[in-house]
mmCIF file of C-alpha atoms and ligand atoms in Angstrom:
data_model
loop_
_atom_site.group_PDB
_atom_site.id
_atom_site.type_symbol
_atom_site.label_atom_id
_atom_site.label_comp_id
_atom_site.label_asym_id
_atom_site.label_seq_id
_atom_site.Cartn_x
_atom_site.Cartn_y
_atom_site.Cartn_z
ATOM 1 C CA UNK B 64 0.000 0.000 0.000
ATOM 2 C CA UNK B 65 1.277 3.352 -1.152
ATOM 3 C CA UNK B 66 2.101 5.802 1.773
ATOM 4 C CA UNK B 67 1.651 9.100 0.320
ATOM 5 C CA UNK B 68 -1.708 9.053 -1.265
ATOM 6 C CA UNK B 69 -2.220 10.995 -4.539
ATOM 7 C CA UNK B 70 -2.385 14.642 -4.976
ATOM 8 C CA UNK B 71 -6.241 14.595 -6.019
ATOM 9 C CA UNK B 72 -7.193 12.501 -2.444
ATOM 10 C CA UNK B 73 -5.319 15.083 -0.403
ATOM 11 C CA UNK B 74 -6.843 18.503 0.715
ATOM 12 C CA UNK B 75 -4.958 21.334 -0.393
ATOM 13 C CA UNK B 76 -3.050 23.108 2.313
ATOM 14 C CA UNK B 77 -5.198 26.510 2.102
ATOM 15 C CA UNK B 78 -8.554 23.666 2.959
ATOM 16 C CA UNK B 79 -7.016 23.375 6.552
ATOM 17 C CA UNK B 80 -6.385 27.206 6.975
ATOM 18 C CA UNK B 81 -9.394 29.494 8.689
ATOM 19 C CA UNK B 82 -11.044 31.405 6.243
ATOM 20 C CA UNK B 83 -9.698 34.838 6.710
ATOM 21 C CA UNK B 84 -6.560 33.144 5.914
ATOM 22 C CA UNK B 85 -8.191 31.663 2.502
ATOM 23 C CA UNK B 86 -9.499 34.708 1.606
ATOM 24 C CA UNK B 87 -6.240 35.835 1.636
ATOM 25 C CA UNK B 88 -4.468 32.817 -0.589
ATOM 26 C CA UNK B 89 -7.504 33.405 -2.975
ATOM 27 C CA UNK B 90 -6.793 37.248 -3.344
ATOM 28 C CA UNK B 91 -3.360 36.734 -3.756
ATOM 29 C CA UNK B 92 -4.323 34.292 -6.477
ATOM 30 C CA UNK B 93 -6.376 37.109 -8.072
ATOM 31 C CA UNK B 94 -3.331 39.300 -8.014
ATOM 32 C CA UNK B 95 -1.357 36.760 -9.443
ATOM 33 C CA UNK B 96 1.080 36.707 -6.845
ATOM 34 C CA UNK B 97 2.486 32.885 -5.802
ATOM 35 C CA UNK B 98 2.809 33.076 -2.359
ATOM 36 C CA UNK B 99 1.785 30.190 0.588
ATOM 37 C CA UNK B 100 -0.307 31.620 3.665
ATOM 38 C CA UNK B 101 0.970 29.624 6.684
ATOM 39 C CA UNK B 102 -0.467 29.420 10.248
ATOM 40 C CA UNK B 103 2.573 29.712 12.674
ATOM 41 C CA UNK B 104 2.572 27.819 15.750
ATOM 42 C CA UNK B 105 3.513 31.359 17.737
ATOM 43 C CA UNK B 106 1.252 34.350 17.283
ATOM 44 C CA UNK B 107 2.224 36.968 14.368
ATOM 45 C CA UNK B 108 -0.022 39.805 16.123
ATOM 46 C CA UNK B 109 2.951 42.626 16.108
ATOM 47 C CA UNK B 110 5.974 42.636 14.087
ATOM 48 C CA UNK B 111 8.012 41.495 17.045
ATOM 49 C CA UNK B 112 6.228 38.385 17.620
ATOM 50 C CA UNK B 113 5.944 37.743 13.548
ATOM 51 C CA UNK B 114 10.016 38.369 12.666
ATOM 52 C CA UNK B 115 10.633 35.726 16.077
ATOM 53 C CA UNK B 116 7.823 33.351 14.877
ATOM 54 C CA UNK B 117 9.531 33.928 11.051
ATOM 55 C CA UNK B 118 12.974 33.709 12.415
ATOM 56 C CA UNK B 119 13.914 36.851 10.412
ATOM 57 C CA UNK B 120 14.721 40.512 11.338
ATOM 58 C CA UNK B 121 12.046 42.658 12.148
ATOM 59 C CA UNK B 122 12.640 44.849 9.445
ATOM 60 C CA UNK B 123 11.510 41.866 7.296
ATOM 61 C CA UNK B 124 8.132 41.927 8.274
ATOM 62 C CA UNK B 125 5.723 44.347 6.606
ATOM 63 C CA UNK B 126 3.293 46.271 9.322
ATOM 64 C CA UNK B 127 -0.198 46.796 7.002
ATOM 65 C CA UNK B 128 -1.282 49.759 8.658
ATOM 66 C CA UNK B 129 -4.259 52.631 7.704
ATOM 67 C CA UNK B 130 -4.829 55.707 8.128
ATOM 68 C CA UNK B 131 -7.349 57.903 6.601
ATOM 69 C CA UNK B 132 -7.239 61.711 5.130
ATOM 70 C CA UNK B 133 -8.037 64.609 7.447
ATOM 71 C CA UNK B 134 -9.502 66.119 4.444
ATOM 72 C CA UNK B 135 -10.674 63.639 1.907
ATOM 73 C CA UNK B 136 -11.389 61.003 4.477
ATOM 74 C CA UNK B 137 -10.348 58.799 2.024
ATOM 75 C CA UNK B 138 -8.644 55.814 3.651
ATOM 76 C CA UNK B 139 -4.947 54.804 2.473
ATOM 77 C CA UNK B 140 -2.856 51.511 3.272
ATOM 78 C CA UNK B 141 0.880 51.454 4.217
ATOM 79 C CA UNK B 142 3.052 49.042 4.000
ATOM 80 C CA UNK B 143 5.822 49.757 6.596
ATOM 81 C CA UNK B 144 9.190 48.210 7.358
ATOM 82 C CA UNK B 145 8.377 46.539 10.963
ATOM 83 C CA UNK B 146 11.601 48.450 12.295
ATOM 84 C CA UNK B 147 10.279 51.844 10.802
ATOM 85 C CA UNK B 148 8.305 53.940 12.840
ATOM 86 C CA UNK B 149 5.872 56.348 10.424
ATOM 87 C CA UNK B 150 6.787 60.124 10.184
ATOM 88 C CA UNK B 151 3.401 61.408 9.580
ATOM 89 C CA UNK B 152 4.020 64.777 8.856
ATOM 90 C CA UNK B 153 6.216 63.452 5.552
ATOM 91 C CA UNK B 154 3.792 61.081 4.198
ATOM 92 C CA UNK B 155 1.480 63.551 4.596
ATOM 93 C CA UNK B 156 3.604 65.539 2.242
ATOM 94 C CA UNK B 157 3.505 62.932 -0.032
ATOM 95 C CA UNK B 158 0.025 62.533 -0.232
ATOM 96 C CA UNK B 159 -1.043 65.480 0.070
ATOM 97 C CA UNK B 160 -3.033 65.717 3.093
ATOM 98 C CA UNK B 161 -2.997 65.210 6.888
ATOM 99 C CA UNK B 162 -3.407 61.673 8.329
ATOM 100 C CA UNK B 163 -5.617 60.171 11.302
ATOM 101 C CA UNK B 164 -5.724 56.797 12.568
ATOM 102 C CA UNK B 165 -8.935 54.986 12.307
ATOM 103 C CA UNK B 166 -10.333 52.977 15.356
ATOM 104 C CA UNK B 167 -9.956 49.621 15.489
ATOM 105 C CA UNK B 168 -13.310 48.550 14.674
ATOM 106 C CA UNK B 169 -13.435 51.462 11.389
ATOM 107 C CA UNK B 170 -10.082 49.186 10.332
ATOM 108 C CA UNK B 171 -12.201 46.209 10.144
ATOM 109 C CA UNK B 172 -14.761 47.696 8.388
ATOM 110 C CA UNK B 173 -12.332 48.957 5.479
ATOM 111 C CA UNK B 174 -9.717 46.105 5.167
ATOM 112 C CA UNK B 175 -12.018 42.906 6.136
ATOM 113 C CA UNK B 176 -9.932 42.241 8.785
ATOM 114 C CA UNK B 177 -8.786 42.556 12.194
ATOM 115 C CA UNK B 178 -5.744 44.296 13.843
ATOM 116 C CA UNK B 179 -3.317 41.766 13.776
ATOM 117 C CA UNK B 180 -3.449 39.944 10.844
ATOM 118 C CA UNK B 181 -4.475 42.749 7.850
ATOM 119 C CA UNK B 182 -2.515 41.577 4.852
ATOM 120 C CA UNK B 183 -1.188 44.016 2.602
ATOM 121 C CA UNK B 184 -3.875 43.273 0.032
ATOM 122 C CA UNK B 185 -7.333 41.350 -0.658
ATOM 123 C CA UNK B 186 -9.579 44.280 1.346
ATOM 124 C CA UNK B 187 -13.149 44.976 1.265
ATOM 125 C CA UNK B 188 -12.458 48.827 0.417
ATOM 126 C CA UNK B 189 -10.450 49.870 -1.730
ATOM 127 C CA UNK B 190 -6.911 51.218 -0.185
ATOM 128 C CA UNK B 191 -5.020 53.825 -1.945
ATOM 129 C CA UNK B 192 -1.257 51.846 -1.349
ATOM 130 C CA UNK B 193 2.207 52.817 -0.296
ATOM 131 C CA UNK B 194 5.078 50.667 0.176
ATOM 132 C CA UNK B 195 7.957 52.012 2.499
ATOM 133 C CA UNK B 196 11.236 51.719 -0.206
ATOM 134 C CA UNK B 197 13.387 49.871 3.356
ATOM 135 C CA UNK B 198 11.421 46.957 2.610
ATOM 136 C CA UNK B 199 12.749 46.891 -0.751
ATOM 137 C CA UNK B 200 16.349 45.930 0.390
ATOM 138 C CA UNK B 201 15.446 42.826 1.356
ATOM 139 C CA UNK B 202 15.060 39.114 -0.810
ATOM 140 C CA UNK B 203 12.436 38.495 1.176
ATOM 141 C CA UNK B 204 9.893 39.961 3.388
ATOM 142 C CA UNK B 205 6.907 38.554 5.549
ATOM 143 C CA UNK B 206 3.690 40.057 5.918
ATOM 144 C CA UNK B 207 0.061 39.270 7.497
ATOM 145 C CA UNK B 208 -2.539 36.592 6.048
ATOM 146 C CA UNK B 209 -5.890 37.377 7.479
ATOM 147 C CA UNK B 210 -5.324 36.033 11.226
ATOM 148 C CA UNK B 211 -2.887 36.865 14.349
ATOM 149 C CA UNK B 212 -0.820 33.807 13.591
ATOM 150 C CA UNK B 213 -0.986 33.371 9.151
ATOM 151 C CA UNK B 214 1.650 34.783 7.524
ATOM 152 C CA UNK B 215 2.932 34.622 3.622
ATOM 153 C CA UNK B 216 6.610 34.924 2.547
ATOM 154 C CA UNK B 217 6.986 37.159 -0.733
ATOM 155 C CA UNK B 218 9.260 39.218 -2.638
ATOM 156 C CA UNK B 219 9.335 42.545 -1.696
ATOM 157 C CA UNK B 220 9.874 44.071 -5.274
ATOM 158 C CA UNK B 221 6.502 41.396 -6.446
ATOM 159 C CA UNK B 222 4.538 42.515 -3.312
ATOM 160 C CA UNK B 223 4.958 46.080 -4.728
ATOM 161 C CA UNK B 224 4.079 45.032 -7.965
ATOM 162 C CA UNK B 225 1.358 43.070 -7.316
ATOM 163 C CA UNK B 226 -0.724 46.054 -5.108
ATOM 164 C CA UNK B 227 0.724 49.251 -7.265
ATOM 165 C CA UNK B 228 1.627 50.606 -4.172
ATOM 166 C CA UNK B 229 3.655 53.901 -5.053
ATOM 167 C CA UNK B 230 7.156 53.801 -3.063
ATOM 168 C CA UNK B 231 7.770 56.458 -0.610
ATOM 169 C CA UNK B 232 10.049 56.988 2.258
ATOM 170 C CA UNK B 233 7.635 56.814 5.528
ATOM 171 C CA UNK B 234 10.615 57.990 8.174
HETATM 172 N N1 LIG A 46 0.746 40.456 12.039
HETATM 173 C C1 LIG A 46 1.621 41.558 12.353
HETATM 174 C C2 LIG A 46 2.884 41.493 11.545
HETATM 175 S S1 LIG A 46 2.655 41.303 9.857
HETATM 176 C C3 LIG A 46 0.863 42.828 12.138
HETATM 177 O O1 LIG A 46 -0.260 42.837 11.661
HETATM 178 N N2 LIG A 46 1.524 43.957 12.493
HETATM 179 S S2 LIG A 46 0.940 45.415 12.200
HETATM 180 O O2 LIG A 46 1.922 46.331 12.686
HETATM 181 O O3 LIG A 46 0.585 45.570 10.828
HETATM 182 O O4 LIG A 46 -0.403 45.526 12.989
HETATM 183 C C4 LIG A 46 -0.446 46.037 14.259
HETATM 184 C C5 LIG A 46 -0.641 47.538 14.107
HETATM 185 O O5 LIG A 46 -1.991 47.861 14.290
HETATM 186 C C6 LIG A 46 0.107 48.338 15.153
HETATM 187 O O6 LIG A 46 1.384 48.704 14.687
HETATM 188 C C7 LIG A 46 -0.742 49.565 15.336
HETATM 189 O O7 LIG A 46 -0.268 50.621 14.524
HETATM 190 C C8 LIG A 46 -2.087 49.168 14.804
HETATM 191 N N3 LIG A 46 -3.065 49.186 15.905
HETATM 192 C C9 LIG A 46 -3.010 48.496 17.045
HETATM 193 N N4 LIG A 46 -4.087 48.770 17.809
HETATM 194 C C10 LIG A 46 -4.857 49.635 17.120
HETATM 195 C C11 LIG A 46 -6.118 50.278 17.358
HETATM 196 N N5 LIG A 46 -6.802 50.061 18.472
HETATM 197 N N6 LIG A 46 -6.609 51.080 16.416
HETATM 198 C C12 LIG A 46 -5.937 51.288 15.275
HETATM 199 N N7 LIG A 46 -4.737 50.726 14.990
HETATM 200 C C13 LIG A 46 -4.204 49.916 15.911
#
């Protein structure tokens, strides 16, 4: 008797993931962007705990974070270095208007998901994207899948591809 069963009996790995974590694979699909969402057996809440759980530097992980226009209340997503901290006032330059930070529960509403595990992609609103250029250094660079503990592995240079984020410098 054969051990390892054939491909078309076994699930595929995204059938044992939650579904926030699916939804994720699938938009990344959409994007056509090859990446593998992965539950970790540590939590990936803050970049600290994901770059441990990764076993990579925190400035490998990429913090999805949103803000939204004083003026235009429009909402925009950046995609930070997890060693940067965001100088406001110069993205603000960038885009041309003040920032606020939504509550968490205004967060969910826009991206679909909650604090903790908001990929860089796949949200219910549409979010205006930036990509800070420090993750751009790297080969490789982790980010969120949908839950405090999924996480994808990509290439920084694809991730920016794949979202059209517009690189600026966010220190
Ligand atoms: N999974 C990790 C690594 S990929 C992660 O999602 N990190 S994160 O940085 O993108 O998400 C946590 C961020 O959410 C914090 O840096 C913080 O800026 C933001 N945050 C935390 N609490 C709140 C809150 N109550 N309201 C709005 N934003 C918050």
């Amino acid at each position: 008797m054969s051990l390892s069963p054939s491909a078309a009996t076994l699930p595929s790995v995204s059938d044992s993931l939650p579904d926030s974590a699916q939804r994720v694979q699938m938009a990344a699909a959409q994007l056509g962007l090859d990446i593998a969402v992965r539950e970790m057996a540590h939590p990936t809440r803050t970049a600290e705990e994901a770059a441990l759980a990764c076993g990579v530097t925190v400035g490998q992980i990429v913090k999805s974070l949103v803000f939204l226009g004083s003026t235009s209340g429009k909402p925009y997503l950046l995609l930070v270095s997890g060693s940067n901290r965001v100088n406001e006032k110069g993205v603000a330059a960038h885009l041309g208007e003040t920032l606020t930070r939504p509550d968490a529960a205004t967060v969910r509403d826009l991206t679909g998901y909650a604090i903790g595990g908001i990929p860089p992609f796949g949200h219910a609103a549409m979010l205006a994207t930036s990509i800070d250029r420090d993750l751009l250094q790297y080969d490789v660079v982790w980010a969120a899948a949908g839950t405090p503990r999924a996480v994808f592995r990509v290439d920084p240079n694809k991730l920016q591809a794949a979202t059209g984020a517009v690189i600026i410098t966010v220190t």
